Short mmCIF file of C-alpha atoms (C1' of nucleotides) in Angstrom, two decimals:
data_model
loop_
_atom_site.label_atom_id
_atom_site.label_comp_id
_atom_site.label_asym_id
_atom_site.label_seq_id
_atom_site.Cartn_x
_atom_site.Cartn_y
_atom_site.Cartn_z
CA MET A 1 -127.63 -71.82 -5.35
CA MET A 2 -129.96 -71.71 -8.32
CA GLU A 3 -130.13 -67.97 -8.30
CA LEU A 4 -131.69 -65.89 -11.01
CA THR A 5 -129.15 -63.43 -12.38
CA ARG A 6 -129.61 -59.68 -12.54
CA LYS A 7 -130.30 -60.07 -16.19
CA GLY A 8 -133.26 -62.32 -15.49
CA GLU A 9 -134.51 -60.07 -12.74
CA TYR A 10 -134.27 -57.01 -14.97
CA ALA A 11 -135.90 -58.84 -17.86
CA ILE A 12 -138.93 -59.63 -15.76
CA ARG A 13 -139.21 -56.11 -14.41
CA GLY A 14 -138.98 -54.62 -17.87
CA ILE A 15 -141.49 -56.84 -19.59
CA VAL A 16 -143.94 -56.75 -16.69
CA TYR A 17 -143.84 -52.99 -16.93
CA LEU A 18 -144.70 -53.22 -20.62
CA ALA A 19 -147.49 -55.65 -19.86
CA GLY A 20 -149.03 -53.12 -17.52
CA LYS A 21 -149.28 -50.49 -20.25
CA PRO A 22 -152.06 -50.23 -22.84
CA ILE A 23 -151.50 -52.81 -25.54
CA ASP A 24 -150.83 -50.20 -28.24
CA LYS A 25 -148.70 -47.83 -26.18
CA VAL A 26 -145.19 -47.70 -27.67
CA CYS A 27 -142.74 -47.31 -24.81
CA LEU A 28 -139.26 -45.85 -24.98
CA LEU A 29 -136.51 -48.04 -23.67
CA SER A 30 -135.20 -45.11 -21.65
CA ASP A 31 -138.57 -44.66 -19.99
CA ILE A 32 -138.90 -48.34 -19.16
CA ALA A 33 -135.39 -48.45 -17.76
CA ALA A 34 -136.04 -45.41 -15.58
CA ALA A 35 -139.37 -46.77 -14.38
CA VAL A 36 -138.07 -50.17 -13.32
CA ASP A 37 -134.69 -48.95 -12.16
CA VAL A 38 -132.40 -50.85 -14.51
CA PRO A 39 -129.32 -49.55 -16.38
CA PRO A 40 -130.65 -48.52 -19.81
CA THR A 41 -127.76 -50.04 -21.76
CA PHE A 42 -128.24 -53.34 -20.02
CA LEU A 43 -131.98 -53.33 -20.56
CA ALA A 44 -131.35 -52.61 -24.23
CA LYS A 45 -129.50 -55.91 -24.58
CA ILE A 46 -132.31 -57.73 -22.85
CA PHE A 47 -135.01 -56.23 -25.03
CA GLN A 48 -132.99 -57.08 -28.12
CA GLN A 49 -133.21 -60.71 -27.07
CA PHE A 50 -136.92 -60.38 -26.46
CA SER A 51 -137.38 -58.78 -29.83
CA LYS A 52 -135.61 -61.56 -31.70
CA ILE A 53 -138.04 -64.17 -30.46
CA GLY A 54 -141.09 -61.96 -30.72
CA LEU A 55 -141.78 -61.47 -27.04
CA VAL A 56 -141.74 -57.76 -27.79
CA LYS A 57 -142.07 -55.80 -31.02
CA SER A 58 -139.58 -53.03 -31.63
CA PHE A 59 -139.78 -49.89 -33.76
CA ARG A 60 -136.76 -47.85 -34.70
CA GLY A 61 -136.37 -44.19 -35.34
CA THR A 62 -138.44 -41.26 -34.25
CA GLY A 63 -141.56 -42.36 -32.45
CA GLY A 64 -140.03 -45.79 -32.02
CA GLY A 65 -139.91 -47.95 -28.94
CA PHE A 66 -141.36 -51.23 -27.75
CA LEU A 67 -144.68 -53.00 -27.62
CA LEU A 68 -145.52 -56.32 -26.06
CA GLY A 69 -145.40 -58.99 -28.74
CA ARG A 70 -148.52 -60.84 -27.60
CA ALA A 71 -151.32 -60.33 -25.13
CA PRO A 72 -150.01 -60.44 -21.53
CA GLU A 73 -152.20 -63.43 -20.71
CA ASN A 74 -150.42 -65.37 -23.44
CA ILE A 75 -146.87 -64.82 -22.20
CA THR A 76 -145.65 -66.97 -19.33
CA LEU A 77 -142.92 -66.22 -16.85
CA LEU A 78 -141.15 -69.35 -18.07
CA GLU A 79 -140.82 -67.90 -21.57
CA VAL A 80 -139.46 -64.65 -20.23
CA VAL A 81 -136.92 -66.29 -17.97
CA GLU A 82 -135.75 -68.80 -20.57
CA ALA A 83 -135.49 -66.05 -23.18
CA VAL A 84 -132.64 -64.41 -21.31
CA GLU A 85 -131.28 -67.11 -19.00
CA GLY A 86 -131.54 -70.10 -21.28
CA PRO A 87 -133.31 -73.32 -20.38
CA ILE A 88 -133.93 -74.39 -16.79
CA ILE A 89 -131.12 -76.82 -16.15
CA PRO A 90 -130.74 -77.84 -12.51
CA ASN A 91 -127.90 -80.14 -13.44
CA ARG A 92 -125.94 -80.81 -16.60
CA CYS A 93 -127.18 -84.36 -16.55
CA VAL A 94 -130.71 -83.38 -17.56
CA VAL A 95 -129.81 -82.05 -20.99
CA SER A 96 -130.45 -84.39 -23.86
CA PRO A 97 -128.41 -86.14 -25.05
CA PRO A 98 -127.24 -86.62 -21.49
CA GLU A 99 -123.88 -85.00 -20.93
CA CYS A 100 -123.33 -87.22 -17.97
CA GLU A 101 -121.30 -90.33 -18.67
CA ARG A 102 -122.68 -91.64 -15.40
CA SER A 103 -126.31 -91.72 -16.48
CA GLY A 104 -127.58 -95.22 -16.72
CA PHE A 105 -126.42 -96.09 -13.26
CA CYS A 106 -126.76 -92.71 -11.57
CA LYS A 107 -129.85 -92.65 -9.38
CA VAL A 108 -129.73 -88.88 -8.92
CA HIS A 109 -130.61 -88.19 -12.52
CA PRO A 110 -134.40 -88.66 -12.17
CA VAL A 111 -134.39 -86.35 -9.16
CA TRP A 112 -132.95 -83.50 -11.22
CA LYS A 113 -135.50 -84.24 -13.91
CA ARG A 114 -138.20 -83.84 -11.32
CA VAL A 115 -136.73 -80.58 -10.05
CA GLN A 116 -136.60 -79.28 -13.58
CA GLY A 117 -140.20 -80.28 -14.16
CA GLU A 118 -141.47 -78.60 -11.00
CA VAL A 119 -139.66 -75.34 -11.65
CA ARG A 120 -140.82 -75.19 -15.23
CA SER A 121 -144.33 -76.01 -14.17
CA VAL A 122 -144.51 -73.21 -11.61
CA LEU A 123 -143.11 -70.64 -14.01
CA ALA A 124 -145.27 -71.81 -16.89
CA GLY A 125 -148.32 -71.38 -14.72
CA VAL A 126 -147.87 -67.65 -14.32
CA THR A 127 -148.65 -65.16 -17.08
CA LEU A 128 -147.60 -61.55 -17.39
CA LYS A 129 -151.18 -60.50 -16.92
CA GLU A 130 -151.16 -61.80 -13.37
CA LEU A 131 -147.94 -59.99 -12.64
CA THR A 132 -149.07 -56.49 -13.47
CA ASN A 133 -150.52 -54.28 -10.79
CA LYS A 134 -153.52 -53.49 -12.91
CA GLU A 135 -156.86 -54.48 -11.46
CA HIS A 136 -159.59 -56.12 -13.65
CA MET B 1 -130.01 -71.19 -15.49
CA MET B 2 -130.23 -72.63 -11.99
CA GLU B 3 -127.40 -75.02 -12.55
CA LEU B 4 -125.77 -77.06 -9.86
CA THR B 5 -122.05 -76.33 -9.72
CA ARG B 6 -119.32 -78.95 -9.99
CA LYS B 7 -118.88 -78.67 -6.29
CA GLY B 8 -122.47 -79.73 -5.69
CA GLU B 9 -122.22 -82.51 -8.22
CA TYR B 10 -119.00 -83.81 -6.67
CA ALA B 11 -120.44 -83.50 -3.19
CA ILE B 12 -123.34 -85.74 -4.09
CA ARG B 13 -121.15 -88.29 -5.80
CA GLY B 14 -118.81 -88.45 -2.84
CA ILE B 15 -121.36 -88.81 -0.12
CA VAL B 16 -123.51 -91.24 -2.09
CA TYR B 17 -120.42 -93.40 -2.46
CA LEU B 18 -119.94 -93.32 1.30
CA ALA B 19 -123.59 -94.15 1.81
CA GLY B 20 -123.14 -97.27 -0.28
CA LYS B 21 -120.40 -98.61 1.97
CA PRO B 22 -120.89 -100.53 5.22
CA ILE B 23 -121.81 -98.08 7.97
CA ASP B 24 -118.56 -98.68 9.89
CA LYS B 25 -116.17 -98.79 6.95
CA VAL B 26 -113.72 -95.89 7.23
CA CYS B 27 -112.95 -94.67 3.72
CA LEU B 28 -109.90 -92.80 2.58
CA LEU B 29 -110.52 -89.53 0.82
CA SER B 30 -108.15 -90.61 -1.93
CA ASP B 31 -110.13 -93.78 -2.50
CA ILE B 32 -113.43 -91.98 -2.61
CA ALA B 33 -112.06 -89.40 -5.02
CA ALA B 34 -110.72 -92.07 -7.32
CA ALA B 35 -113.93 -94.07 -7.20
CA VAL B 36 -116.21 -91.19 -8.06
CA ASP B 37 -113.77 -89.47 -10.40
CA VAL B 38 -113.32 -86.16 -8.62
CA PRO B 39 -110.07 -84.21 -8.03
CA PRO B 40 -108.93 -85.31 -4.54
CA THR B 41 -107.95 -81.82 -3.39
CA PHE B 42 -111.34 -80.49 -4.36
CA LEU B 43 -113.19 -83.34 -2.71
CA ALA B 44 -111.16 -82.69 0.44
CA LYS B 45 -112.62 -79.20 0.68
CA ILE B 46 -116.10 -80.56 0.21
CA PHE B 47 -115.71 -83.21 2.88
CA GLN B 48 -114.35 -80.62 5.28
CA GLN B 49 -117.62 -78.78 4.91
CA PHE B 50 -119.57 -81.98 5.43
CA SER B 51 -117.53 -82.75 8.52
CA LYS B 52 -118.19 -79.38 10.13
CA ILE B 53 -121.92 -79.92 10.12
CA GLY B 54 -121.75 -83.59 10.99
CA LEU B 55 -122.86 -85.02 7.66
CA VAL B 56 -119.71 -87.11 7.79
CA LYS B 57 -117.35 -88.02 10.62
CA SER B 58 -113.66 -87.62 9.98
CA PHE B 59 -110.65 -89.32 11.57
CA ARG B 60 -107.14 -88.01 11.20
CA GLY B 61 -103.86 -89.79 11.15
CA THR B 62 -103.01 -93.36 10.37
CA GLY B 63 -106.13 -95.44 9.83
CA GLY B 64 -108.10 -92.24 9.42
CA GLY B 65 -110.67 -91.39 6.83
CA PHE B 66 -114.39 -90.74 6.64
CA LEU B 67 -117.62 -92.30 7.83
CA LEU B 68 -121.15 -91.21 7.11
CA GLY B 69 -122.37 -89.08 10.01
CA ARG B 70 -125.83 -90.59 10.19
CA ALA B 71 -127.70 -93.49 8.67
CA PRO B 72 -128.19 -92.98 4.90
CA GLU B 73 -131.97 -93.02 5.27
CA ASN B 74 -131.69 -90.01 7.56
CA ILE B 75 -129.71 -87.78 5.22
CA THR B 76 -131.61 -85.99 2.48
CA LEU B 77 -130.32 -84.71 -0.81
CA LEU B 78 -131.44 -81.23 0.26
CA GLU B 79 -129.05 -81.30 3.20
CA VAL B 80 -126.18 -82.42 1.03
CA VAL B 81 -126.78 -79.79 -1.62
CA GLU B 82 -127.32 -76.96 0.83
CA ALA B 83 -124.23 -77.99 2.78
CA VAL B 84 -121.98 -77.06 -0.11
CA GLU B 85 -124.04 -74.74 -2.28
CA GLY B 86 -125.83 -72.78 0.39
CA PRO B 87 -129.57 -72.36 0.61
CA ILE B 88 -131.85 -72.79 -2.40
CA ILE B 89 -132.43 -69.21 -3.48
CA PRO B 90 -134.14 -68.90 -6.88
CA ASN B 91 -134.11 -65.14 -6.49
CA ARG B 92 -132.57 -62.71 -4.03
CA CYS B 93 -136.04 -61.54 -3.14
CA VAL B 94 -136.87 -64.72 -1.25
CA VAL B 95 -134.28 -64.31 1.49
CA SER B 96 -135.58 -62.95 4.75
CA PRO B 97 -135.47 -60.12 5.53
CA PRO B 98 -136.32 -59.47 1.91
CA GLU B 99 -133.42 -57.90 0.11
CA CYS B 100 -135.74 -56.60 -2.51
CA GLU B 101 -136.88 -53.05 -1.96
CA ARG B 102 -139.66 -53.82 -4.40
CA SER B 103 -141.36 -56.45 -2.26
CA GLY B 104 -144.72 -55.29 -1.08
CA PHE B 105 -145.85 -54.39 -4.56
CA CYS B 106 -143.90 -56.96 -6.58
CA LYS B 107 -146.20 -59.74 -7.70
CA VAL B 108 -143.34 -61.99 -8.76
CA HIS B 109 -142.15 -62.53 -5.23
CA PRO B 110 -144.68 -65.26 -4.32
CA VAL B 111 -143.81 -67.12 -7.51
CA TRP B 112 -140.17 -67.40 -6.46
CA LYS B 113 -141.29 -68.51 -3.04
CA ARG B 114 -143.26 -71.27 -4.72
CA VAL B 115 -140.30 -72.28 -6.87
CA GLN B 116 -138.11 -72.43 -3.81
CA GLY B 117 -140.67 -74.55 -2.00
CA GLU B 118 -141.02 -77.03 -4.83
CA VAL B 119 -137.30 -77.50 -5.30
CA ARG B 120 -136.70 -77.93 -1.60
CA SER B 121 -139.57 -80.34 -1.39
CA VAL B 122 -138.26 -82.57 -4.17
CA LEU B 123 -134.75 -82.64 -2.75
CA ALA B 124 -135.96 -83.17 0.81
CA GLY B 125 -137.93 -86.16 -0.36
CA VAL B 126 -134.88 -88.12 -1.43
CA THR B 127 -132.52 -89.79 1.02
CA LEU B 128 -129.02 -91.09 0.44
CA LYS B 129 -130.29 -94.60 0.96
CA GLU B 130 -132.39 -94.38 -2.19
CA LEU B 131 -129.44 -93.06 -4.16
CA THR B 132 -127.06 -95.93 -3.57
CA ASN B 133 -126.94 -98.83 -5.97
CA LYS B 134 -127.31 -101.30 -3.18
CA GLU B 135 -130.37 -103.51 -3.29
CA HIS B 136 -132.49 -104.10 -0.12
"C1'" DA C 1 -131.98 -34.10 -48.84
"C1'" DA C 2 -130.61 -33.25 -44.30
"C1'" DC C 3 -131.54 -33.70 -39.49
"C1'" DT C 4 -132.96 -36.03 -35.54
"C1'" DA C 5 -134.75 -39.90 -32.76
"C1'" DA C 6 -134.40 -44.38 -31.46
"C1'" DA C 7 -133.20 -49.25 -31.56
"C1'" DA C 8 -129.46 -52.84 -33.20
"C1'" DA C 9 -124.99 -54.53 -33.14
"C1'" DG C 10 -120.46 -55.23 -31.70
"C1'" DA C 11 -116.33 -54.42 -28.94
"C1'" DC C 12 -114.69 -53.75 -24.64
"C1'" DT C 13 -113.94 -53.60 -19.33
"C1'" DA C 14 -114.32 -54.80 -14.47
"C1'" DT C 15 -115.75 -57.71 -10.95
"C1'" DA C 16 -117.32 -61.95 -9.00
"C1'" DT C 17 -117.70 -66.79 -9.00
"C1'" DG C 18 -116.25 -71.28 -9.97
"C1'" DT C 19 -112.67 -74.74 -10.24
"C1'" DA C 20 -109.28 -76.09 -8.85
"C1'" DT C 21 -103.93 -76.74 -6.81
"C1'" DC C 22 -100.23 -76.36 -3.47
"C1'" DC C 23 -98.16 -75.90 0.95
"C1'" DT C 24 -98.16 -75.98 5.85
"C1'" DT C 25 -100.26 -77.51 10.14
"C1'" DT C 26 -102.60 -80.57 13.17
"C1'" DT C 27 -103.81 -85.07 14.79
"C1'" DA C 28 -103.25 -89.88 15.58
"C1'" DG C 29 -101.16 -94.56 15.20
"C1'" DG C 30 -97.07 -97.66 14.93
"C1'" DC D 1 -90.13 -89.97 16.37
"C1'" DC D 2 -91.77 -91.36 11.94
"C1'" DT D 3 -95.53 -91.84 8.97
"C1'" DA D 4 -100.41 -91.44 7.53
"C1'" DA D 5 -104.17 -88.75 6.88
"C1'" DA D 6 -107.31 -84.85 7.36
"C1'" DA D 7 -107.62 -79.49 8.21
"C1'" DG D 8 -106.61 -75.00 6.93
"C1'" DG D 9 -104.85 -71.25 4.25
"C1'" DA D 10 -103.05 -69.02 0.18
"C1'" DT D 11 -102.89 -68.80 -4.51
"C1'" DA D 12 -103.88 -69.26 -9.62
"C1'" DC D 13 -106.62 -69.53 -13.56
"C1'" DA D 14 -110.96 -69.68 -16.28
"C1'" DT D 15 -115.50 -68.44 -16.98
"C1'" DA D 16 -119.65 -65.90 -16.19
"C1'" DT D 17 -121.83 -61.78 -14.81
"C1'" DA D 18 -122.76 -57.01 -15.09
"C1'" DG D 19 -122.30 -53.28 -17.39
"C1'" DT D 20 -120.35 -49.44 -20.71
"C1'" DC D 21 -119.17 -47.28 -25.08
"C1'" DT D 22 -119.16 -46.55 -29.92
"C1'" DT D 23 -120.88 -47.19 -34.39
"C1'" DT D 24 -124.56 -48.53 -37.50
"C1'" DT D 25 -129.16 -48.99 -39.14
"C1'" DT D 26 -133.86 -47.49 -39.55
"C1'" DA D 27 -137.53 -44.28 -39.66
"C1'" DG D 28 -139.89 -40.07 -39.09
"C1'" DT D 29 -139.58 -34.61 -39.61
"C1'" DT D 30 -138.37 -30.26 -41.58
#
DNA sequence: AACTAAAAAGACTATATGTATCCTTTTAGG
DNA sequence: CCTAAAAGGATACATATAGTCTTTTTAGTT
């Protein structure tokens, strides 16, 4: 249960790869896909999502490709995961307004809130910088 | 992402209902299902799983039904969830032996381990007793 | 202007998972 | 032996996941 999908896994691999490159190095999608072992067409969809919210910058045409949208130390794993997987929702009942007609008397609700908080907190505490294999 | 399935949700509702009944009160599946608003055939499957691992005791035939397998204060939410959803696996890479051929150099791995630990810890810290609406 | 490189966008397919339902079998009591 | 109730197995349908293919847009090059 609670498993990250391939999409999320691939998203992380792809953007961590970008984060490990020089900040001004425009990378081809095809190169990224080959480097992190992800189907290029699938990674394209993922990077389109990233691009829309500014996590990466994209350039079309000859000499085009992708750059990281912000400095790696300013992008958290939580942002990356939520960008492609949507919000961290351990149970429907934690969305607001509560979808659960049982809230009010359901004692499980606060537990899921806590789970959500812990997961978000762990992921928000990790930046792309820490995930690259670059020293210094 | 990371959403509990209906099965998990129903499982919790069903067993919490049982936990709120007197310890020796044999409950009919049909009554439980009606009380917690879950399709009876679906709940049957769930309780079969519970029964196999002793979370509930089942009795067949006339006068049959279900009892909680242990005292409510000795059953955690983690056990209930894992009974029907399987282990808490935020990413494939946390299963042992690691399924991820990238472990060893992948810096994300320990993060997922931490997520897994936090979620398990929250769920393990809640017992069925605390989830019933019974006072005292 | 024409050609080429590269990402964006949209339609489409296959497989797996989730959400059940139905039918038959087993077990137990009256 | 009849009835009540859970167990087990097969099946059906919907949705989500995982991925592909084709066309369009954008931008640099010749």
